[in-house]
Coordinates of C-alpha atoms in Angstrom, one line a residue:
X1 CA 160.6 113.9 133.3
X2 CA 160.5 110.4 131.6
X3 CA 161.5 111.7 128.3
X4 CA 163.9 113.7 129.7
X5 CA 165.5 110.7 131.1
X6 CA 165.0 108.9 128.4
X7 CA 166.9 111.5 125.9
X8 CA 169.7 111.5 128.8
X9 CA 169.9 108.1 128.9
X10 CA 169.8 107.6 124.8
X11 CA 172.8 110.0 124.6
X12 CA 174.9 108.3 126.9
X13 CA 173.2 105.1 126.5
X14 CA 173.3 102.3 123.6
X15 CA 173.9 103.0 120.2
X16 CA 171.2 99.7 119.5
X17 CA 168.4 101.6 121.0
X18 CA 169.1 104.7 118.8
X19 CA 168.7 102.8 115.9
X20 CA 165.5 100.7 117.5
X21 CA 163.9 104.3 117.9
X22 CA 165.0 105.6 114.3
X23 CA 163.7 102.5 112.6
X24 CA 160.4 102.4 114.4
X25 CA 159.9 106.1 114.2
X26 CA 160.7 106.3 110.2
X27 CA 159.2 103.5 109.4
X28 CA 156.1 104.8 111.4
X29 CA 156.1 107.8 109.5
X30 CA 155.9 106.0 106.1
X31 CA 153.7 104.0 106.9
X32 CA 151.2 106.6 108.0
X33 CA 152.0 108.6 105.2
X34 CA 151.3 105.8 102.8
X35 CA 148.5 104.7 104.6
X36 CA 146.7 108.3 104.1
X37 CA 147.5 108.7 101.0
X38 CA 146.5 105.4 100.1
X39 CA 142.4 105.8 101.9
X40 CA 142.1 108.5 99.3
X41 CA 143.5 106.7 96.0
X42 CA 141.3 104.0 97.6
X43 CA 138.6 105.9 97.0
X44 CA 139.4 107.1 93.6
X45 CA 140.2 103.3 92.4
X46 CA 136.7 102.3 93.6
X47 CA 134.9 104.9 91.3
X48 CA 136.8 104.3 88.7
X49 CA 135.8 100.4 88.5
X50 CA 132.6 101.0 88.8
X51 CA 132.5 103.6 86.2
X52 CA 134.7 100.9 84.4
X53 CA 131.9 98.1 85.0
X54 CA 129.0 100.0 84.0
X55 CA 130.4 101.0 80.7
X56 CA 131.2 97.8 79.9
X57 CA 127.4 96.3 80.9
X58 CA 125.6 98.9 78.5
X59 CA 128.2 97.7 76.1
X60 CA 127.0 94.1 76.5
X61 CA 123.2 95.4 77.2
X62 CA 123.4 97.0 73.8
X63 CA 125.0 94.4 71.7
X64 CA 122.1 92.0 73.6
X65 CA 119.6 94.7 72.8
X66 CA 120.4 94.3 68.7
X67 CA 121.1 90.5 68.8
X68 CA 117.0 90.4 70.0
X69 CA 115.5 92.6 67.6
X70 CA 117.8 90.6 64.8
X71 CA 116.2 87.2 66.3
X72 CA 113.1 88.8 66.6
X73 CA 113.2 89.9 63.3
X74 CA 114.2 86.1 61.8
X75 CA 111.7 84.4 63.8
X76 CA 108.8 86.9 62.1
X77 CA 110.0 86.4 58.2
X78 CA 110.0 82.8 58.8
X79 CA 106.3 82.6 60.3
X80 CA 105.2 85.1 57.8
X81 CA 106.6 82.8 55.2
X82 CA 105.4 79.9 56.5
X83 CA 101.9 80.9 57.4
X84 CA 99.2 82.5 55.3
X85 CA 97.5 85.6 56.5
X86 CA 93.8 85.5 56.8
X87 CA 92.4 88.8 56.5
X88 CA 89.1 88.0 57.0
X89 CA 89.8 87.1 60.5
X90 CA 93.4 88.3 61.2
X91 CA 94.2 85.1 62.1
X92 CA 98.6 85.3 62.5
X93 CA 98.5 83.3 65.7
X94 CA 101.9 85.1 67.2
X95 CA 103.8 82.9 69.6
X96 CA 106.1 85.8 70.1
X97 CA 106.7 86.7 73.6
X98 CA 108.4 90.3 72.2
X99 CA 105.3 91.0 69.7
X100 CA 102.4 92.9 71.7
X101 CA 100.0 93.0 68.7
X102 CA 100.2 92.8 65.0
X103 CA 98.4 95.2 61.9
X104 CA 97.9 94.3 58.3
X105 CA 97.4 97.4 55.8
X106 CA 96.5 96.7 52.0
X107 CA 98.4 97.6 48.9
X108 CA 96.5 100.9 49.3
X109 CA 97.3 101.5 52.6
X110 CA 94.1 100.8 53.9
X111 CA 94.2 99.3 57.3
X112 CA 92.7 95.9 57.4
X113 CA 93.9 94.8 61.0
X114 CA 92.3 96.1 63.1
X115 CA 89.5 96.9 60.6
X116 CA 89.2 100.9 60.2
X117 CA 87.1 102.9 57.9
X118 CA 87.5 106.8 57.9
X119 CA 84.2 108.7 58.3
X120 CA 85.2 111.0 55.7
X121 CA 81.6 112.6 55.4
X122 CA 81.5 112.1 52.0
X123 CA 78.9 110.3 50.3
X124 CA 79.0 107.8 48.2
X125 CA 77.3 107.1 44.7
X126 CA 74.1 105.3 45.9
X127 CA 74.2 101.5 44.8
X128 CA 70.7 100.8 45.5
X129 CA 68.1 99.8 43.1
X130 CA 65.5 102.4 42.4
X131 CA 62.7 100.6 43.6
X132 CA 64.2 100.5 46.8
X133 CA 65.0 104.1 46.8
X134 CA 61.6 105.0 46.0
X135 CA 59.8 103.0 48.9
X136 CA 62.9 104.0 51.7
X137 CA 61.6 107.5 50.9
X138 CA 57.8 106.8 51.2
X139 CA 58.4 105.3 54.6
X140 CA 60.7 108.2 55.3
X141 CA 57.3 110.2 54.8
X142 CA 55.2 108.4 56.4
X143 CA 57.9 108.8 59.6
X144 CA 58.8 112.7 59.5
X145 CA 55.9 114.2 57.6
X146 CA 53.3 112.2 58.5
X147 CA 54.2 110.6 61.5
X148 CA 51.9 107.8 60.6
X149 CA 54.1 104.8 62.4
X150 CA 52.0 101.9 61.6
X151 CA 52.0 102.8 57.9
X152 CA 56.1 103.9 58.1
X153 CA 56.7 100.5 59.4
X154 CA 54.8 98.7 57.3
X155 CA 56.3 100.7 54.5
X156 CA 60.0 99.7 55.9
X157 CA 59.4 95.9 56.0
X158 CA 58.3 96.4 52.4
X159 CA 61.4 97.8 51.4
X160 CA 63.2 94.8 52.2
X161 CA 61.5 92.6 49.7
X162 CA 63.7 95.0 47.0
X163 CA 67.0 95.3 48.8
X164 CA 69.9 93.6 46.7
X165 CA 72.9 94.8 48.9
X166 CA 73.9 94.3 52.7
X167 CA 73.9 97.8 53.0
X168 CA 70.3 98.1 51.7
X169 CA 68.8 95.9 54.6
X170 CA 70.7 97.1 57.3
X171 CA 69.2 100.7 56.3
X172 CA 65.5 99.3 56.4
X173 CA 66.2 97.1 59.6
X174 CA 68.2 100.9 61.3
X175 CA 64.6 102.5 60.6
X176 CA 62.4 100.0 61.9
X177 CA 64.7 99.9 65.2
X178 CA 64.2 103.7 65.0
X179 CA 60.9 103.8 64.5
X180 CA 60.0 101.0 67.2
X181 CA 61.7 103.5 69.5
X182 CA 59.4 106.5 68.9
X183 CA 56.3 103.8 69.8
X184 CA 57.6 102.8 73.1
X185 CA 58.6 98.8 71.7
X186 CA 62.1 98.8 73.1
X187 CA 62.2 94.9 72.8
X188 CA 61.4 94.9 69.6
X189 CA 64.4 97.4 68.8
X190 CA 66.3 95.7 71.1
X191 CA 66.1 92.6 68.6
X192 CA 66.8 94.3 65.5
X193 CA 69.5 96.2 67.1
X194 CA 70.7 92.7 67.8
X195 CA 70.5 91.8 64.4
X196 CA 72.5 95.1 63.0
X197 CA 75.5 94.2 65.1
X198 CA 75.8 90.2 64.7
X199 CA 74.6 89.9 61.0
X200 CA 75.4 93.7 59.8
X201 CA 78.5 94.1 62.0
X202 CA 80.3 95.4 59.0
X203 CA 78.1 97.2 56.8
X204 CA 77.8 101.1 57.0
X205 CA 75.5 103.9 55.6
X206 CA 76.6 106.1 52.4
X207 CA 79.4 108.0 54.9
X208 CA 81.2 105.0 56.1
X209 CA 79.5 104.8 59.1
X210 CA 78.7 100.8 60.7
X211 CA 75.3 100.5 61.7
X212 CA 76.7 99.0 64.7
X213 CA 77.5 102.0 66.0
X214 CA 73.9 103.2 65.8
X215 CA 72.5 100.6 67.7
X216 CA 74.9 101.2 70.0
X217 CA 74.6 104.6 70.6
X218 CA 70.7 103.8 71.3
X219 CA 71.0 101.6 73.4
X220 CA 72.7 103.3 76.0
X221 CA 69.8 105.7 76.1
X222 CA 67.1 102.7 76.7
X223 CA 65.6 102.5 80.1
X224 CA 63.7 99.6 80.7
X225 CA 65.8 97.7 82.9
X226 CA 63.4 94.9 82.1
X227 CA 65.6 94.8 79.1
X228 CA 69.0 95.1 81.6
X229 CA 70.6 91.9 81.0
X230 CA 70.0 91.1 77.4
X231 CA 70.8 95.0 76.5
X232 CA 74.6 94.2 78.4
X233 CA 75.4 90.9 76.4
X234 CA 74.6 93.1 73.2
X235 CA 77.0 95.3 74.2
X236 CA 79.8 93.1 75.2
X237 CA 79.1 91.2 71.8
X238 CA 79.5 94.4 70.3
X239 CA 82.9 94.9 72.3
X240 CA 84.5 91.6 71.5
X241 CA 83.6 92.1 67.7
X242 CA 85.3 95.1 67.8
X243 CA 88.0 93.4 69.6
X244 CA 88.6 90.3 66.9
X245 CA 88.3 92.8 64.0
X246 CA 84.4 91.7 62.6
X247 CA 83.5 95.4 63.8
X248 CA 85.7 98.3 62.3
X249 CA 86.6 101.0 63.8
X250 CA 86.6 104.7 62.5
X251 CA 87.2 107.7 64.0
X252 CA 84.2 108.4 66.2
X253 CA 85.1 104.7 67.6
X254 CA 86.4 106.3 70.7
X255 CA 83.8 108.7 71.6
X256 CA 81.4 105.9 71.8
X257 CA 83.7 103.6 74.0
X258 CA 83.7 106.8 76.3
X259 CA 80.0 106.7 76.4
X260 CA 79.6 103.3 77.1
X261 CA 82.3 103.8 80.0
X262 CA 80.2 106.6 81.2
X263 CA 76.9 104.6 80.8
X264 CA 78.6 101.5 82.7
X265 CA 78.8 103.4 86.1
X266 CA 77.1 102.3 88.3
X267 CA 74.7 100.4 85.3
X268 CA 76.2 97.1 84.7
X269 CA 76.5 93.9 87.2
X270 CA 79.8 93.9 88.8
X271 CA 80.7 90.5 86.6
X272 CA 79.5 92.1 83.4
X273 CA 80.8 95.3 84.5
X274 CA 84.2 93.8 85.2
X275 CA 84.4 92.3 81.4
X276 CA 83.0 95.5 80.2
X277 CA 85.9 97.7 81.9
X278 CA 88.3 94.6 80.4
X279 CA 87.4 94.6 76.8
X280 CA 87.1 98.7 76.8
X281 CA 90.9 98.8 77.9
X282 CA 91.8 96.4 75.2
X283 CA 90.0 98.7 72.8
X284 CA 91.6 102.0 73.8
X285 CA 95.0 100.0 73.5
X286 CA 94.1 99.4 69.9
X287 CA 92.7 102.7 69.1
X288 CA 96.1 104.3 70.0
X289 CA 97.7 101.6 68.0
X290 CA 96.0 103.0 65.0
X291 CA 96.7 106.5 65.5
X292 CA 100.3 105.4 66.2
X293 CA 100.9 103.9 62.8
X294 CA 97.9 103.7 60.5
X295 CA 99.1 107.1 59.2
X296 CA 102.9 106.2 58.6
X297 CA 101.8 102.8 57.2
X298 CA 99.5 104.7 55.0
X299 CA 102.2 106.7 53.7
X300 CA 104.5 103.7 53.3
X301 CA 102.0 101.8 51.3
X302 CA 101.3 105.0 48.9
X303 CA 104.8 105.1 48.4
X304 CA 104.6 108.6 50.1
X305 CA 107.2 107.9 52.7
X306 CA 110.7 106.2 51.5
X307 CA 113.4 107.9 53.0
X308 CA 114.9 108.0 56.2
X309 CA 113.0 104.6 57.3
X310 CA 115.4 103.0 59.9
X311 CA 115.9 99.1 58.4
X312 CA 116.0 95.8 60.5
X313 CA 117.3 93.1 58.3
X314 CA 113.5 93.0 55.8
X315 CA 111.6 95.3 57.9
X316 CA 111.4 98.7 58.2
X317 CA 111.5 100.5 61.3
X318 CA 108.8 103.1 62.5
X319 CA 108.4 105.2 65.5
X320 CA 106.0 106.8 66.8
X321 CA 105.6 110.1 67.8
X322 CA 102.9 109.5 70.5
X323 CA 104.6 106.3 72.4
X324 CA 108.6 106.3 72.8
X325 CA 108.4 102.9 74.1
X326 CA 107.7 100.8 71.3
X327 CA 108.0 100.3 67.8
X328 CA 106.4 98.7 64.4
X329 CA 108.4 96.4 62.4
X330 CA 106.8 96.9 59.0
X331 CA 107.0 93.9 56.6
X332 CA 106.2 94.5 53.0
X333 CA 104.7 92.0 50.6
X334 CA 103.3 92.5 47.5
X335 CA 99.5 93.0 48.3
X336 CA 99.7 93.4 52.2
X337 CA 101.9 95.0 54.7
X338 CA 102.5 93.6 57.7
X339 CA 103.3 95.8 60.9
X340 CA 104.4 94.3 64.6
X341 CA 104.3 96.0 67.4
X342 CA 107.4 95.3 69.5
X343 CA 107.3 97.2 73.0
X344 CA 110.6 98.3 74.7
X345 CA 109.5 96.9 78.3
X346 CA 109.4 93.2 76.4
X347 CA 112.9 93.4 75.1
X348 CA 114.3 95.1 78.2
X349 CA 112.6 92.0 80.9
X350 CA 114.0 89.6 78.2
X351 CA 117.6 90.8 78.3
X352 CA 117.8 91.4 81.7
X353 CA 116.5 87.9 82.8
X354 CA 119.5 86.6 80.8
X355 CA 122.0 89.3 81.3
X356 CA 124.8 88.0 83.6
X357 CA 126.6 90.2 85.8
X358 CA 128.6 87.6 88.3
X359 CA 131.6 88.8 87.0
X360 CA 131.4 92.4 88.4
X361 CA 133.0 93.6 91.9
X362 CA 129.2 95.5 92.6
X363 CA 125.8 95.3 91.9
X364 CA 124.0 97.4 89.7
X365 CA 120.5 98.3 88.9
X366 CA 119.7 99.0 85.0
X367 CA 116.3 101.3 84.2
X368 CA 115.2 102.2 80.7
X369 CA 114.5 106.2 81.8
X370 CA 113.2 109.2 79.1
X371 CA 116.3 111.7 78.3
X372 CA 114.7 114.7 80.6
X373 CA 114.1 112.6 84.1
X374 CA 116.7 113.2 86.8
X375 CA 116.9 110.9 89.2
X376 CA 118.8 111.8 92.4
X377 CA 120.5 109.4 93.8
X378 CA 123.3 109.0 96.9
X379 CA 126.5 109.8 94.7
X380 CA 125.4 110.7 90.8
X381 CA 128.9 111.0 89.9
X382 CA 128.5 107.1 89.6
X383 CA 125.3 107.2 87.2
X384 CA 125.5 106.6 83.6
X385 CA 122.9 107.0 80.8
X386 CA 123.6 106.4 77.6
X387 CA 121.8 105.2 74.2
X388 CA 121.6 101.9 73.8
X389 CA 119.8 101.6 70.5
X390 CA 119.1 103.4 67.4
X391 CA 115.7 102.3 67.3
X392 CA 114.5 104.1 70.7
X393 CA 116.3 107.5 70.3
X394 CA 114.1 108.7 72.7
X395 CA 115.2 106.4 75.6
X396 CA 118.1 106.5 77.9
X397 CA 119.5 103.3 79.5
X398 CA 120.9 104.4 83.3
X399 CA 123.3 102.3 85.2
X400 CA 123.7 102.8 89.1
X401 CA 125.1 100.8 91.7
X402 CA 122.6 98.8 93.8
X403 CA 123.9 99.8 97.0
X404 CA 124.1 103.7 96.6
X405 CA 126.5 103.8 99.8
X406 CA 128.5 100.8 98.3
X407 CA 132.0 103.4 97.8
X408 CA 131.5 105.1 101.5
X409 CA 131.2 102.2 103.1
X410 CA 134.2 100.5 101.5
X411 CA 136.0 103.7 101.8
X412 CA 135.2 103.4 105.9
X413 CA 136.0 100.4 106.0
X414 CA 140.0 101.0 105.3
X415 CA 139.8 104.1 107.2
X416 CA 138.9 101.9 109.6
X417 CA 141.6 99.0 109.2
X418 CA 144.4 101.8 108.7
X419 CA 143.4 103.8 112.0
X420 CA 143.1 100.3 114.0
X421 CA 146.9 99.2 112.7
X422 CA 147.9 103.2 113.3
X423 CA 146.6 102.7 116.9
X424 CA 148.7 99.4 117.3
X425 CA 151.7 100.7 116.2
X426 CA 151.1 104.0 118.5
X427 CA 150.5 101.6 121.2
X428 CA 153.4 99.7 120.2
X429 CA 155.5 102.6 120.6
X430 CA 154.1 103.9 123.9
X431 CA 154.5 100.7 125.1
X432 CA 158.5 100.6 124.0
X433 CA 158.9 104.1 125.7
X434 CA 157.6 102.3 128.8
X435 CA 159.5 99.8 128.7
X436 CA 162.4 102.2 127.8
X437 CA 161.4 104.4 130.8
X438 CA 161.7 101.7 133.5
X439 CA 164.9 100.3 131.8
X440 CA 166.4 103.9 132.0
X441 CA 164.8 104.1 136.0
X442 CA 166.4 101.1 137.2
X443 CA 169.7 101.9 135.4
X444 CA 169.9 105.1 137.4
X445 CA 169.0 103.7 141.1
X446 CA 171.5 100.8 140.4
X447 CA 173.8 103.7 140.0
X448 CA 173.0 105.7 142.8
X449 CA 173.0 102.6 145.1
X450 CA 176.8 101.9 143.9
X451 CA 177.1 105.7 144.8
X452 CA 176.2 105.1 148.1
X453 CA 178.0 102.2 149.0
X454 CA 180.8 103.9 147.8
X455 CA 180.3 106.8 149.9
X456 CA 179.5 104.8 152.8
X457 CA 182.5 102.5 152.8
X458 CA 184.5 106.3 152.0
X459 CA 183.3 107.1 155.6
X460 CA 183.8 104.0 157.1
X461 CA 187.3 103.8 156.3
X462 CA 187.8 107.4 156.6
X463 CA 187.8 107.9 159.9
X464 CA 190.4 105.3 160.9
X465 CA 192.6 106.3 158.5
X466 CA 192.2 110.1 160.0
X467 CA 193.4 109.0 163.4
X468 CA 196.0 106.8 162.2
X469 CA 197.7 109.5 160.2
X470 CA 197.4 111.9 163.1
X471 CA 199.5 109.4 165.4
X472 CA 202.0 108.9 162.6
X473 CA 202.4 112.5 162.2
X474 CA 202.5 113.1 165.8
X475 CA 205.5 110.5 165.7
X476 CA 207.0 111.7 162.7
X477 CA 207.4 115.1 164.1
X478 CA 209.0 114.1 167.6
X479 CA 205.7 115.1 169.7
X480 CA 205.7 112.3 171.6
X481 CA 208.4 111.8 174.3
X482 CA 207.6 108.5 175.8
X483 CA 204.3 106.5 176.2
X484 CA 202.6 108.3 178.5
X485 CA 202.6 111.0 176.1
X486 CA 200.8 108.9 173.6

């Protein structure tokens, strides 16, 4: 009924409120239709930067990424240059935050840091003097043939008197520790077992095998725990001088760390067992080091392996097969080699602590992933993983917001503003036709009062008029004689 009124009274009514209603009704439509259309280009905007920002931040990752292996790389040469290498010890003190660990290989491509010998069960010509030969294997008699014990030892400490090499004495001092075994003296083995590690810690039997390793091997299988304490700081002497390369290692080197580990259950003090666990870790972290490069430095050294050696500035680039997340920068010189290991976590915390990002719109999170992990996150349309270095082929560097709901929410959020200014201009509008409505309402009972007044004075002076006109006709026509007539 309103709007019917309201249409009546527009097409009789005021030209201005046509126009009012045209303007606000057009300009309502294009401003809903812009407002719609603008929610989804909104949304398409939004992705775009952010795909826009993280390809620009593993552009600047990956530029940081080089620039630190190139200053890595400077800082080495100049240390190597400027300090001597002691083999003996290993003794490069690295002040290198980025640097994990350090090897040294000879001209020959034998690995001299950490100290490894291959077990290649070959033996070697015997050096010995033949008067030491000839007693060894009269004791040796007396031991297995005639297992006479006093007479083999006695025989053994003989041989001593004509040992000339290291490798002489440690034989002798092997079989006494043996042969004190077979009689029950475990102290006494104990001692010399002592002595094989801390004064023959780096000589080894005709097949490149240490002594060391003997003793070690038996004493895990003593069992007087009178013996307990002294026969655990043996072992952890024997650990650390693997540790700080004055034991070498060979290829049996981690089958024995796997007996001790087994042998430490439950064995050891918790305080010795603790160290024990400690300097075991340390060891199998070096023993994959060498089977990570002792065989490509090997081949480097020979002159085996030439081509397609990445380069960094002076240092040749290797990587290994067995760990993707770090690499050996191999420095050449002309008797030695040097190799450092660089890990990818190092350079990856260093970059990020100094990567600044306070000119992006978002916040992102950056994770160093392998190439076959897919991680599922809110909207992957907005991941990116890309290579970031030629060095780490195998790596992926993936870039995602922070906030994985970051692009809904903004999104909502002008849904939101354009539906709340859409409901004020609605309102608006409802509110004009109101207004309109009443406008048009009291227009109409202003005319329909006029109406009635002007049908009620009609009456009024209707009547009158009526009689008066009668009497003039009445008059007019000669119907009335005299007065009385009247």
């Amino acid at each position: 009924m309103y709007l019917k009124n309201i249409l009546l009274y527009i097409t009789k009514g005021s030209k201005l409120i046509i126009i009012y209603l045209l303007t606000v009704v057009v300009a309502g439509s294009i401003l809903t239709y812009l407002s719609i259309n603008n929610i989804y280009n909104f949304e398409e905007l939004t992705e775009k930067r952010i795909t826009e920002e993280e390809k620009s931040i593993i552009e600047i990752y990956r530029n940081s990424f080089q620039v630190s292996l190139e200053n890595l790389s400077e800082s080495l040469i100049k240390k190597i240059q400027r300090d001597s290498l002691r083999l003996e010890d290993g003794a490069l003190i690295l002040e290198e935050k980025l640097v994990k660990n350090y090897m040294i290989a000879s001209k020959n491509g034998v690995l001299l840091r950490p100290r490894f010998v291959s077990t290649a069960f070959k033996p070697k010509p015997i050096n010995a003097s033949s008067l030491f030969s000839k007693r060894f294997q009269k004791a040796e008699r007396y031991e297995f043939i005639d297992k006479e014990f006093s007479k083999a030892e006695t025989a053994y400490l003989n041989t001593l008197k004509y040992s000339q090499l290291a490798s002489d004495s440690a034989k002798a001092y092997n079989a006494l520790a043996r042969l004190k075994n077979k009689t029950g003296d475990q102290q006494g083995a104990l001692a010399l077992y002592k002595k094989l590690i801390t004064e023959f810690n780096l000589t080894s039997n005709d097949f490149g095998f240490p002594y060391s390793y003997f003793s070690i091997d038996q004493l895990l299988k003593m069992d007087d725990y009178s013996l307990q304490a002294s026969k655990e700081e043996l072992l952890v002497d024997f650990l650390q001088g693997l540790l700080h390369n004055k034991i070498p290692y060979n290829n049996s080197t981690i089958d024995l760390i796997d007996a001790v580990k087994n042998k430490s259950e439950g064995t050891f003090t918790l305080n010795n067992k603790k160290q024990v666990d400690s300097l075991m870790l340390s060891i199998s972290n070096v023993i994959k080091d060498i089977e990570n490069y002792r065989p490509a430095m090997n081949a480097i050294a020979t002159g085996i392996r030439k081509n397609q050696l990445l380069i960094l500035n002076d240092f040749q680039v290797i990587q290994s097969e067995n760990n993707k997340d770090e690499i050996l920068l191999l420095y050449q010189l002309t008797k030695h080699s040097v190799g450092f290991i660089v890990p990818l976590e190092a350079i990856d915390k260093d970059i990020l602590k100094n990567l600044n990002l306070s000119d992006t719109n978002f916040e992102y999170t950056l994770n160093l992933i392998d190439p076959g992990i897919n991680n599922h996150f809110f909207n992957n349309d907005l991941i990116i993983k890309s290579n970031f270095s030629p060095y780490f082929t195998e790596k992926r560097l993936q870039i995602a917001l922070k906030d994985k709901r970051i692009v809904t929410d903004f999104v909502f959020k002008r849904k939101l503003a354009t539906a709340v200014g859409l409901i004020f201009l609605l309102g608006a509008m409802i509110i004009g036709l109101v207004i309109l409505s009443r406008d048009v309402n009291r227009k109409k009972r202003m005319a329909k009062l006029r109406a009635d007044f002007v049908a009620n004075v009609t009456h009024e002076l209707k009547t009158p008029l009526t009689s008066i006109n009668m009497f003039a006709d009445s008059i007019l026509l000669n119907r009335v004689k005299n007065e009385n007539d009247i």
